[in-house]
XYZ file of C-alpha atoms in Angstrom:
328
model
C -30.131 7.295 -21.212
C -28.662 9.933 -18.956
C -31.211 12.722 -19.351
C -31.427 15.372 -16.865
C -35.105 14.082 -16.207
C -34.584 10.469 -16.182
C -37.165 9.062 -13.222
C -35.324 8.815 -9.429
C -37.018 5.260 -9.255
C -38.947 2.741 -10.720
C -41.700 4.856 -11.153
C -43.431 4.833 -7.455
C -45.646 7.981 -8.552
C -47.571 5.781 -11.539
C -49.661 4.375 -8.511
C -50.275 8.152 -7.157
C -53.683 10.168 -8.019
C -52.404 13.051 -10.112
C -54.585 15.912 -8.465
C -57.175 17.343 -10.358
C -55.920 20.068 -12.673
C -58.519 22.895 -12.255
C -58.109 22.964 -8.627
C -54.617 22.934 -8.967
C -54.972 25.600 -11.318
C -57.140 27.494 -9.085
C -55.300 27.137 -6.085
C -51.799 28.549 -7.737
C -53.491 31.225 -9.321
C -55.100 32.030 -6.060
C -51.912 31.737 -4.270
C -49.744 34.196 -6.413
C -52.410 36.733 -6.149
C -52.679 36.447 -2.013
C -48.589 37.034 -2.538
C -48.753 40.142 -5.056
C -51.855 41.419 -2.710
C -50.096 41.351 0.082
C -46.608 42.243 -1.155
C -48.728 45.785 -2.061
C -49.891 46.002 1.453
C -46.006 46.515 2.252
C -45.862 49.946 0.027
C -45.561 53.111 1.936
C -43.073 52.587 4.370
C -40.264 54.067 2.473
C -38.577 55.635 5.929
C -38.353 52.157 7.592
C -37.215 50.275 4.399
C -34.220 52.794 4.177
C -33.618 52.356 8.000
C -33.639 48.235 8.065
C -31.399 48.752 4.599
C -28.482 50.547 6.624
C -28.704 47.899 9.500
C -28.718 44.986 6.475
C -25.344 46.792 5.114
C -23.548 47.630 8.182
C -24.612 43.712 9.574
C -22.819 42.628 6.259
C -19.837 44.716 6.467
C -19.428 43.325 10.195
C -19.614 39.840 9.354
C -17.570 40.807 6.627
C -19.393 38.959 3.605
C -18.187 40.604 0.762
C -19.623 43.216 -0.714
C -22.388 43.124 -3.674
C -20.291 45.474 -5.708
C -17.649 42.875 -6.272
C -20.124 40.669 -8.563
C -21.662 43.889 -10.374
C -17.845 44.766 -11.113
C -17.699 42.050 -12.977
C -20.935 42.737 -15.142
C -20.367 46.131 -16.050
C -17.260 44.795 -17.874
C -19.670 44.007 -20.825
C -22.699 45.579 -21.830
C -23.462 42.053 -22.880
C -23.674 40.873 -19.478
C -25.644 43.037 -18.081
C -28.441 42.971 -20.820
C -27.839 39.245 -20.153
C -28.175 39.504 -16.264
C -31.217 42.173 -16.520
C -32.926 39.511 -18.863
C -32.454 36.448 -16.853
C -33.485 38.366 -13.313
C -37.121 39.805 -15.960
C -38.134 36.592 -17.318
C -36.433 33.161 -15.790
C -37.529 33.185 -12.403
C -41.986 32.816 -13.192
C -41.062 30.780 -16.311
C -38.642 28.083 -14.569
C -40.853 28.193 -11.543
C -43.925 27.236 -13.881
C -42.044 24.758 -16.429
C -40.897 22.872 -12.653
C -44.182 22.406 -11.407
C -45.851 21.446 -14.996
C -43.168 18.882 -15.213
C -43.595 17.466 -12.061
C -47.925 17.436 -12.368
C -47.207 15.453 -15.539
C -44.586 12.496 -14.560
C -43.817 13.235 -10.942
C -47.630 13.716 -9.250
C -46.007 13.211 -5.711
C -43.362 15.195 -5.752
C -45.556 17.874 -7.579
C -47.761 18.010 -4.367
C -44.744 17.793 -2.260
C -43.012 20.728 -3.979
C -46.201 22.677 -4.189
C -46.575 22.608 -0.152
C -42.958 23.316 -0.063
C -43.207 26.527 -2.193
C -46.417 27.510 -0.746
C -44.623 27.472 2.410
C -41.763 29.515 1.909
C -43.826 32.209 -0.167
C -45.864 32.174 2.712
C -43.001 33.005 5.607
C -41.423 35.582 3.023
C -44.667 37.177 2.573
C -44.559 37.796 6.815
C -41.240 39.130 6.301
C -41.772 41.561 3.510
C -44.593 42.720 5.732
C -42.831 43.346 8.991
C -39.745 43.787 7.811
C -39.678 46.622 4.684
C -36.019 46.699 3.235
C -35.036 48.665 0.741
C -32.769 46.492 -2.232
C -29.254 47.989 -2.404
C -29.634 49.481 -5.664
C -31.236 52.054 -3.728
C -28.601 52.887 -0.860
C -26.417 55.728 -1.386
C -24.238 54.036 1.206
C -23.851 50.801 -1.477
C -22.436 53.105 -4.367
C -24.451 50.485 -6.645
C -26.097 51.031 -9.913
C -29.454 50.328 -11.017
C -28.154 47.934 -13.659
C -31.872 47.439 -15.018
C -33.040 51.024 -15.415
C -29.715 52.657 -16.570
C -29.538 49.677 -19.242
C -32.710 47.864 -19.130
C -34.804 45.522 -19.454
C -36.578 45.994 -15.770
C -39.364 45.056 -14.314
C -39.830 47.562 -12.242
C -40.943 51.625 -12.384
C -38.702 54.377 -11.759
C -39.958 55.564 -8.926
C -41.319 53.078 -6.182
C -43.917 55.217 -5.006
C -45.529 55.040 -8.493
C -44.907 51.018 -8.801
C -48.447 49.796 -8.846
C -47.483 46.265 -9.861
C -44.644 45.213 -6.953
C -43.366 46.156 -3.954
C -39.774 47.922 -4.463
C -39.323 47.488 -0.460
C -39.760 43.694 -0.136
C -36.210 42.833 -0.930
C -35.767 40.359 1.855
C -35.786 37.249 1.673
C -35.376 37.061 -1.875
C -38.131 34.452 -3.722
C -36.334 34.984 -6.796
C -33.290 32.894 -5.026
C -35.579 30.808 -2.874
C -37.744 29.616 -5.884
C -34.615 28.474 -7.989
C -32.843 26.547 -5.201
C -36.212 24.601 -4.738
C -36.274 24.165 -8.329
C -33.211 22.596 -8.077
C -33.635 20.525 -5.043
C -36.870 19.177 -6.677
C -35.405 18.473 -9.761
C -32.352 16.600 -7.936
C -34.949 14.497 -5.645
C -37.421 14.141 -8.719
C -34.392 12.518 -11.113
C -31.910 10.091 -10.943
C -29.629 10.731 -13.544
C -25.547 11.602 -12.843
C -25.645 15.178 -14.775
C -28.712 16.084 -12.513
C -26.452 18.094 -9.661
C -26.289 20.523 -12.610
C -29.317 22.168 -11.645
C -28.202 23.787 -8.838
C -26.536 26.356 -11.562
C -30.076 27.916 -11.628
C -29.728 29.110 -8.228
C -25.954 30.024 -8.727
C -26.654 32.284 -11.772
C -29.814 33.474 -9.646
C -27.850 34.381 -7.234
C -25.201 35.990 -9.123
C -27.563 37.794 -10.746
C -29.454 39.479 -8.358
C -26.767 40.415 -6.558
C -25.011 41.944 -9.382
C -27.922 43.524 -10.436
C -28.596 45.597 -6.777
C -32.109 43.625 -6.608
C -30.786 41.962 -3.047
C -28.336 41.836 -0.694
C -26.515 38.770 -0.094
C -28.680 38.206 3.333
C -31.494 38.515 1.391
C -30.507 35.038 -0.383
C -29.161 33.648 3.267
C -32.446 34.408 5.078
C -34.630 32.498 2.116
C -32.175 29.310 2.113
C -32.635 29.167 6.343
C -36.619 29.457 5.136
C -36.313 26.812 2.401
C -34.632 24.733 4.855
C -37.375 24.437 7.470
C -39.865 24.171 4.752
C -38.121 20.942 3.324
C -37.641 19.759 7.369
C -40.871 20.120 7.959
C -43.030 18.937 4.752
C -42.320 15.675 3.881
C -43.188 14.451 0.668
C -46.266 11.869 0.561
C -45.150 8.085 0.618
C -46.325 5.525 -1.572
C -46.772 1.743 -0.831
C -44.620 -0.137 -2.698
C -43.762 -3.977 -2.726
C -41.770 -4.284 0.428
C -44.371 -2.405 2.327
C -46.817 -4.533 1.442
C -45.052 -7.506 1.981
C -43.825 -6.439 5.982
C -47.649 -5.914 6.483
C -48.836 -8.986 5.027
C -49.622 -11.687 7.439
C -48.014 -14.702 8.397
C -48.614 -17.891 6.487
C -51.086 -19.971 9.153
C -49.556 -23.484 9.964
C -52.786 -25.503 9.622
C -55.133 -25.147 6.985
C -58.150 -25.925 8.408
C -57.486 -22.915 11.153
C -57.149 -20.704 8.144
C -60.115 -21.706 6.514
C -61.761 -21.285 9.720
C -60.227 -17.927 10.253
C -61.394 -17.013 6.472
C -65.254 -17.955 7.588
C -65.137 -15.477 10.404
C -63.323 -12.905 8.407
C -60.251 -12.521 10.928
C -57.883 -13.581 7.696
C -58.060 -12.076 4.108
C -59.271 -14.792 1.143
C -56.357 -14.578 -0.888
C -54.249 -18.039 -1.110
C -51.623 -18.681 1.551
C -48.363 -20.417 1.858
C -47.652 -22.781 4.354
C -45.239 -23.049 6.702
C -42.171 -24.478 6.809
C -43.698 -27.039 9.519
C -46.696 -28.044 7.828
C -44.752 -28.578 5.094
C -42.589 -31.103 6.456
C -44.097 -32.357 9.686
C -41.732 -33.640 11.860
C -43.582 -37.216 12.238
C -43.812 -37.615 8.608
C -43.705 -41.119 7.417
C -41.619 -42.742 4.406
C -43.441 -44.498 1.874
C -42.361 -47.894 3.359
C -43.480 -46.575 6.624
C -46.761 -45.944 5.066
C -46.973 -49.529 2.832
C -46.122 -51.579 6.651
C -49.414 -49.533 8.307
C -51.812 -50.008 5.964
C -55.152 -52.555 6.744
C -54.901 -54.612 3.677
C -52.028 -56.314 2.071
C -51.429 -57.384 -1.435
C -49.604 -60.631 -1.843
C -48.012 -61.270 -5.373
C -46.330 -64.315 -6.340
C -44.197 -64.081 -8.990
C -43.549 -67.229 -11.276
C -39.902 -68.647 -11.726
C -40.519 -70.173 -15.237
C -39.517 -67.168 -18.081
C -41.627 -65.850 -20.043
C -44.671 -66.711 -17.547
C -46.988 -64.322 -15.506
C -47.389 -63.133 -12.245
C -50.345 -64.649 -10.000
C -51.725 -62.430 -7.904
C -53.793 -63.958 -5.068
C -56.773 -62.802 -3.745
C -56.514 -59.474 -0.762
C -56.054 -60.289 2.395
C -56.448 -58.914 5.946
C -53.025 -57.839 7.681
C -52.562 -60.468 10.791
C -53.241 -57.611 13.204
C -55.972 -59.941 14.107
C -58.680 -59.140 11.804
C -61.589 -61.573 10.669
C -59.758 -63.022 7.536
């Protein structure tokens, strides 16, 4: 089965505590409300968002990425495309973001806590940004000769008129979380899955990225800056490691090469109960003896006389002493 969601491994996160679902609950809840709380704090600097916007442009023109109009070209070819590109920018990027992390809680419990640090991390650091750095998205430079693909054909998201926008921040365009979300989507989804078609996830973030550039929403820095963020996220968070088989067996301890110094050991609790192996050497010691070795040491000797005449019986006669000059 080549499923897009087969398991990466032989499943390493059955032996991991899923966390408990109303905290998690709680704690993403609380999380996106901190973010839309203090993406609000960010309104009201209109003046600086316009100035940082003509410093993003003219960086881009002098690096000489190319410009966002090239991609929005290309929708406004087809009113079907850009109904197509408004919709996917309105209602993918909480959705996907939400189906990810449900998926993982539910068959992938370590990665889920992994991913969840990582995300919480890089909403974090683009929460500081949108707070010292206002920028205002392209759609709204005169210098960009862009349209606002979402309010001249809909759907959007957001009001006419930023001042008015009491449910986001119109000025927060950089980095861009909608791009930063779906490329961790996609990197989770890789790490979490081991099947051959699973590099086709990272089309999320390529239509993402296609579409919020070609709808004005961001810049392409915008999408630059929140990769460089994801990227110390995922260098610094590592995800939580299990201990499988091999782990266990590198800290088990060596077999003991006498078994009354393990049983000793056992008594003052310096060696765990469970059974033991012996060594190699206590296997075979190197002064073992063969069993004629063992039949020409021992005390008493047997003699058995055997009678020529067929058919008759042997006569054993009675023990004696070996002549190693024993009382007979």
């Amino acid at each position: 089965m080549n499923s897009l969601t087969e398991p990466a491994e032989p499943e390493p996160d059955a032996s991991v505590a899923r966390p408990p679902l109303v905290r998690e609950l709680l704690l993403v809840v609380g999380l996106f409300l901190v973010y839309k709380f203090g993406r609000q704090l960010a309104n009201g600097h209109e003046a600086e968002a316009f100035h940082n916007a003509d410093h993003v442009w003219s960086f881009e023109r002098a690096v000489h990425l190319p410009g966002e109009g090239a991609v929005q070209g290309v929708l406004l070819h087809s009113d079907t495309l850009i109904h197509v590109a408004n919709t996917y920018y309105a209602t993918v990027h909480f959705p996907a973001t939400l189906g990810f992390l449900v998926f993982l809680y539910l068959r992938r419990p370590r990665h889920y806590v992994w991913t969840r640090r990582v995300l919480a991390a890089l909403t974090a650091a683009a929460l500081v940004l949108h707070l010292s750095f206002p920028l205002a998205p392209p759609r709204m430079l005169d210098a960009a000769h862009l349209v606002d693909t979402a309010q001249v054909y809909g759907p959007s998201v957001y009001a006419a008129q930023p001042a008015t926008d009491t449910m986001a921040n119109q000025f927060a365009a950089m980095p861009s979380l909608h791009f930063g979300w779906a490329l961790m989507v996609a990197v989770g989804l890789i790490v979490a899955t081991r099947s051959r078609w699973r590099w086709l996830w990272l089309l999320h973030p390529l239509l993402t990225l296609l579409v919020v550039v070609g709808t004005a929403n961001h810049y392409w820095l915008d999408a630059i800056v929140a990769t460089a963020l994801l990227g110390i996220a995922l260098a610094a968070i590592r995800m939580p490691l299990t201990v499988g088989g091999s782990a266990i067996r590198r800290h088990l301890l060596p077999a003991p090469a006498e078994p009354v110094a393990a049983v000793a050991a056992t008594a003052r609790g310096a060696l765990p109960s469970a059974p033991w192996v012996p060594s190699a050497a206590f296997r075979t010691p190197p002064d073992a003896l063969s069993a004629s070795d063992v039949l020409e040491r021992m005390p008493i000797r047997i003699p058995v006389q055997v009678s020529p005449e067929p058919g008759s019986t042997s006569v054993a006669t009675a023990p004696q002493l070996a002549s190693t000059g024993a009382r007979r």
